[in-house]
XYZ file of C-alpha atoms in Angstrom:
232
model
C 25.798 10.262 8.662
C 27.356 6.799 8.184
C 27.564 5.357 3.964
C 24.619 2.416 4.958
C 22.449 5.799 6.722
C 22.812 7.079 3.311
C 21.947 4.021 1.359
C 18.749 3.347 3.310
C 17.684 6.986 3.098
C 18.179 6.899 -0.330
C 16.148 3.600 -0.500
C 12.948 5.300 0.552
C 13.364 9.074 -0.360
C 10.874 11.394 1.687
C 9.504 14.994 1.121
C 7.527 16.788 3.627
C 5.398 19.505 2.874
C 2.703 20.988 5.320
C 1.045 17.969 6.911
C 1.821 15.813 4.252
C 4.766 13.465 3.607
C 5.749 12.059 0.149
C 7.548 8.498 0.136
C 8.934 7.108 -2.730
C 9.864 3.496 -3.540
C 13.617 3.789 -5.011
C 15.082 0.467 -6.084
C 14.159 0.564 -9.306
C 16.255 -2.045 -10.890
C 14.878 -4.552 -8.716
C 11.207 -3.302 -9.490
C 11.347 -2.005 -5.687
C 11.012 -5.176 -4.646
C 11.309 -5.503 -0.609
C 13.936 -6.774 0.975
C 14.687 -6.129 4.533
C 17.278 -2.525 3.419
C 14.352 -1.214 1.708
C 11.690 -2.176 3.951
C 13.602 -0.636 7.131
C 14.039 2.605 5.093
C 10.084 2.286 4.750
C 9.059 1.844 8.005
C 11.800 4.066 9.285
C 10.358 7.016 6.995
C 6.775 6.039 8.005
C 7.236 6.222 11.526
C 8.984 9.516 11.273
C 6.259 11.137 9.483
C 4.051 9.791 12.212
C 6.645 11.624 15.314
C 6.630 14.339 12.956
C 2.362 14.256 13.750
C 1.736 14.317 9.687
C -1.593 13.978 8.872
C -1.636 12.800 5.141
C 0.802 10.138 3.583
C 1.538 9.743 -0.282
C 3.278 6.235 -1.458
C 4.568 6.233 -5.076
C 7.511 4.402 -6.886
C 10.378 5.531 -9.066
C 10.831 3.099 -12.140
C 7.945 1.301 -14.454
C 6.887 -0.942 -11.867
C 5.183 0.076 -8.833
C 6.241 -2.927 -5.944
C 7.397 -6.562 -7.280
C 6.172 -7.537 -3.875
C 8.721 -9.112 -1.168
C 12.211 -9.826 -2.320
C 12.860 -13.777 -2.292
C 15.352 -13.683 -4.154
C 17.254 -11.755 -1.028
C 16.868 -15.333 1.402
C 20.254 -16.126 1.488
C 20.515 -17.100 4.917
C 21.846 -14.016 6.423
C 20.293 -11.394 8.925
C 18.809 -9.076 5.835
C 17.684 -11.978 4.185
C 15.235 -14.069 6.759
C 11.951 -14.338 5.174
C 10.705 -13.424 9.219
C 11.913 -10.469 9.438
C 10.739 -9.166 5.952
C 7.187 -10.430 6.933
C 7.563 -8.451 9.846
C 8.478 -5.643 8.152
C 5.849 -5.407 5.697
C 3.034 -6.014 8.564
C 4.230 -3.312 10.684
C 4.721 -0.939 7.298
C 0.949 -1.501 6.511
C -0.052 -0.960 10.430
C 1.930 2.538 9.877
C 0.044 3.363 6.945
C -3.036 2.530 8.507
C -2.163 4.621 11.320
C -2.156 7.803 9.412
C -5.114 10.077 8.872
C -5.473 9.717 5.046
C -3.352 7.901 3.185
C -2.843 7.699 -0.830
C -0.884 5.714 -3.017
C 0.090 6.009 -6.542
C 0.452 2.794 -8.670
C 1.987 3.163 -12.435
C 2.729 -0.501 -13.310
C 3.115 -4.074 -11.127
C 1.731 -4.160 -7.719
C 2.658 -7.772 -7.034
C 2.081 -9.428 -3.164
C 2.723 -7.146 -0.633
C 3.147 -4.407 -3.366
C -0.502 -4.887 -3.582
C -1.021 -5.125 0.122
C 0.782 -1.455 0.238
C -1.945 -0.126 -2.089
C -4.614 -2.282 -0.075
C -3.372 -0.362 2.948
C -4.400 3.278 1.693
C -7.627 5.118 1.964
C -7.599 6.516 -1.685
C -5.365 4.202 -4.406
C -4.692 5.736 -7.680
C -3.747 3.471 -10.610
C -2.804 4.356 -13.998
C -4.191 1.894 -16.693
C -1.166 0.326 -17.205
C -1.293 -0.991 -13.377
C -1.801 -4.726 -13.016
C -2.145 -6.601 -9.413
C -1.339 -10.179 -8.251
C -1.166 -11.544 -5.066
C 1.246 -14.926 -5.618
C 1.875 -15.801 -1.708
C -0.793 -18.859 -1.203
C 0.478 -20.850 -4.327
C 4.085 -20.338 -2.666
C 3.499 -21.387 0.319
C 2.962 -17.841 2.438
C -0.209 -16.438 3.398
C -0.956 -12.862 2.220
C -0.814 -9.948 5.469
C -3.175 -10.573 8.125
C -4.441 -6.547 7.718
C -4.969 -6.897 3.742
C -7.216 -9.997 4.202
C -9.124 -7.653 6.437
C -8.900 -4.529 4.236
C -9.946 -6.800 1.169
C -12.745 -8.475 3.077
C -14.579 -6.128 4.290
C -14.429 -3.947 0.989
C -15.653 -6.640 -1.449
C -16.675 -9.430 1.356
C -15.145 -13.180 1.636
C -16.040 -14.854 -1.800
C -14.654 -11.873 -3.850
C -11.744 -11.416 -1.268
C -10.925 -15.323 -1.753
C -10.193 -14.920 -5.389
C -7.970 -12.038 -5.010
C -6.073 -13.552 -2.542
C -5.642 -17.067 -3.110
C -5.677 -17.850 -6.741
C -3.026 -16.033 -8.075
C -4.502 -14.210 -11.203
C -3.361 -11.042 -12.859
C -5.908 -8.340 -12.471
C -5.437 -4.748 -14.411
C -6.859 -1.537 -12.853
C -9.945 -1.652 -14.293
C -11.109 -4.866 -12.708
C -10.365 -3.516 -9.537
C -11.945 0.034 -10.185
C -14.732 -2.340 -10.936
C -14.829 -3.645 -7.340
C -14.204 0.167 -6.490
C -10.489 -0.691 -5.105
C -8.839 2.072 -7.369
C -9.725 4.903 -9.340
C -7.730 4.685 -12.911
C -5.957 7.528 -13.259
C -4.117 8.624 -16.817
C -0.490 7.223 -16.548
C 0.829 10.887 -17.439
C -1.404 12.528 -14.879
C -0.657 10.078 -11.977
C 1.719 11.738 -10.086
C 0.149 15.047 -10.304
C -3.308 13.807 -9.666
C -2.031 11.918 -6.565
C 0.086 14.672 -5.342
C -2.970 17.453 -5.741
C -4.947 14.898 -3.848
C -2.932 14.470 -0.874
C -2.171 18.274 -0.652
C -6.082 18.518 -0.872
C -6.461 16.320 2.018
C -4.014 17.808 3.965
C -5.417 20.719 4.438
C -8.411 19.195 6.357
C -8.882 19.330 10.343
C -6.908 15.663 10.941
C -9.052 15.065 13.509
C -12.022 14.894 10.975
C -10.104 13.294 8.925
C -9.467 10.337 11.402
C -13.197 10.404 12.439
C -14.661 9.735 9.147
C -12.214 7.179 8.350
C -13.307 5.476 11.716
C -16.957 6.170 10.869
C -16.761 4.915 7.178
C -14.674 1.634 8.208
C -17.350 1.011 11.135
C -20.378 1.018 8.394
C -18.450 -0.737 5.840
C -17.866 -3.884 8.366
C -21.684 -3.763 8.877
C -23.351 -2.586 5.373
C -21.489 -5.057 3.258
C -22.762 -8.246 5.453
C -26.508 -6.556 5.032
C -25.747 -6.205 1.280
C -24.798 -9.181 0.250
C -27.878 -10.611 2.467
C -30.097 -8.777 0.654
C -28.746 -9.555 -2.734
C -28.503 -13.736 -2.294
């Protein structure tokens, strides 16, 4: 295994367990923000878990903060720094996730841009109180992932999904828990609770799985619209 195999393995550290695959975020001293090293250990994990036909995915992060969101600071012109690539990146990363059965993810601290877009992308999110989310891209000029305007949309409908996405503000777990987004987890109990989750899930049929997750995202796109008609 070549030294930059190694690196990007050890980027994006993965544990498989019967039908379930564990990825962690592991750039801590850059708040696991994304740039493109990271991001190709991501997807490269995420696809294998998906040749490796597991049904349940777990995302959590090593360090205090969960995902500082996509690494600008890494445009410096070269082929691991173009901002199109990273963009790239993170849409086909939150396609992957999508693709899976049942997926979780565990947030303990900053889920900033497509940080929050990674927890936007799971069926179940667990946050600890501590967790705060932001979405920055509109005041800087890029528009947030096509699937997490979707995702946010249909789970809280346009007006609500506007203000998350476009004005920049700090929310903390409990605001979203509010919109029923996350369920607030205790920061010591996090990892265990997210990890006895997934292992709960995968030992489901996976094809039942995937049906109710196709069932419950059919009636969400049409309940929500008859909801908010009946409540204007």
């Amino acid at each position: 295994m070549s030294a930059n195999r190694e690196v990007a393995l050890d980027l994006c550290l993965a544990e498989h367990h019967d039908g379930l695959v564990v990825l962690t975020l592991n750039r801590p001293e850059a708040r696991n923000a994304l740039d493109v090293p990271l991001l190709e250990a991501f997807v490269s994990a995420l696809a294998e878990g998906k040749r490796a036909a597991v049904d349940v995915l777990l995302v959590r992060a090593e360090g205090p903060a969960f995902c500082a969101g996509a690494d600008v600071r890494s445009d410096d012109g070269t082929a691991t720094g173009r901002p199109g690539l990273r963009r790239r990146l993170i849409e086909e990363s939150l396609d992957l996730i999508g693709d899976y059965p049942a997926a979780v993810v565990a947030v303990q601290g900053a889920a900033v841009g497509a940080g929050w877009a990674i927890a936007a992308a799971a069926d179940i999110t667990l946050a600890s109180p501590a967790a705060t989310f932001r979405f920055p891209e509109l005041p800087l000029g890029f528009p947030p992932p096509d699937s997490t305007v979707r995702r946010l949309e249909a789970a809280v409908g346009p007006a609500r999904a506007l203000r998350l996405l476009a004005l920049n503000e700090r929310f903390v777990a409990d605001d979203l828990a509010r919109l029923g987004l996350v369920d607030v987890v205790p920061e010591d109990s996090l990892d265990v609770t997210a990890r006895e989750t997934a292992a709960r899930l995968a030992i489901l049929p996976p094809e039942l799985l995937r049906d109710l997750k196709t069932g419950l995202s059919a009636w969400k796109r049409t309940s929500l619209p008859n909801t908010l008609e009946r409540q204007s």
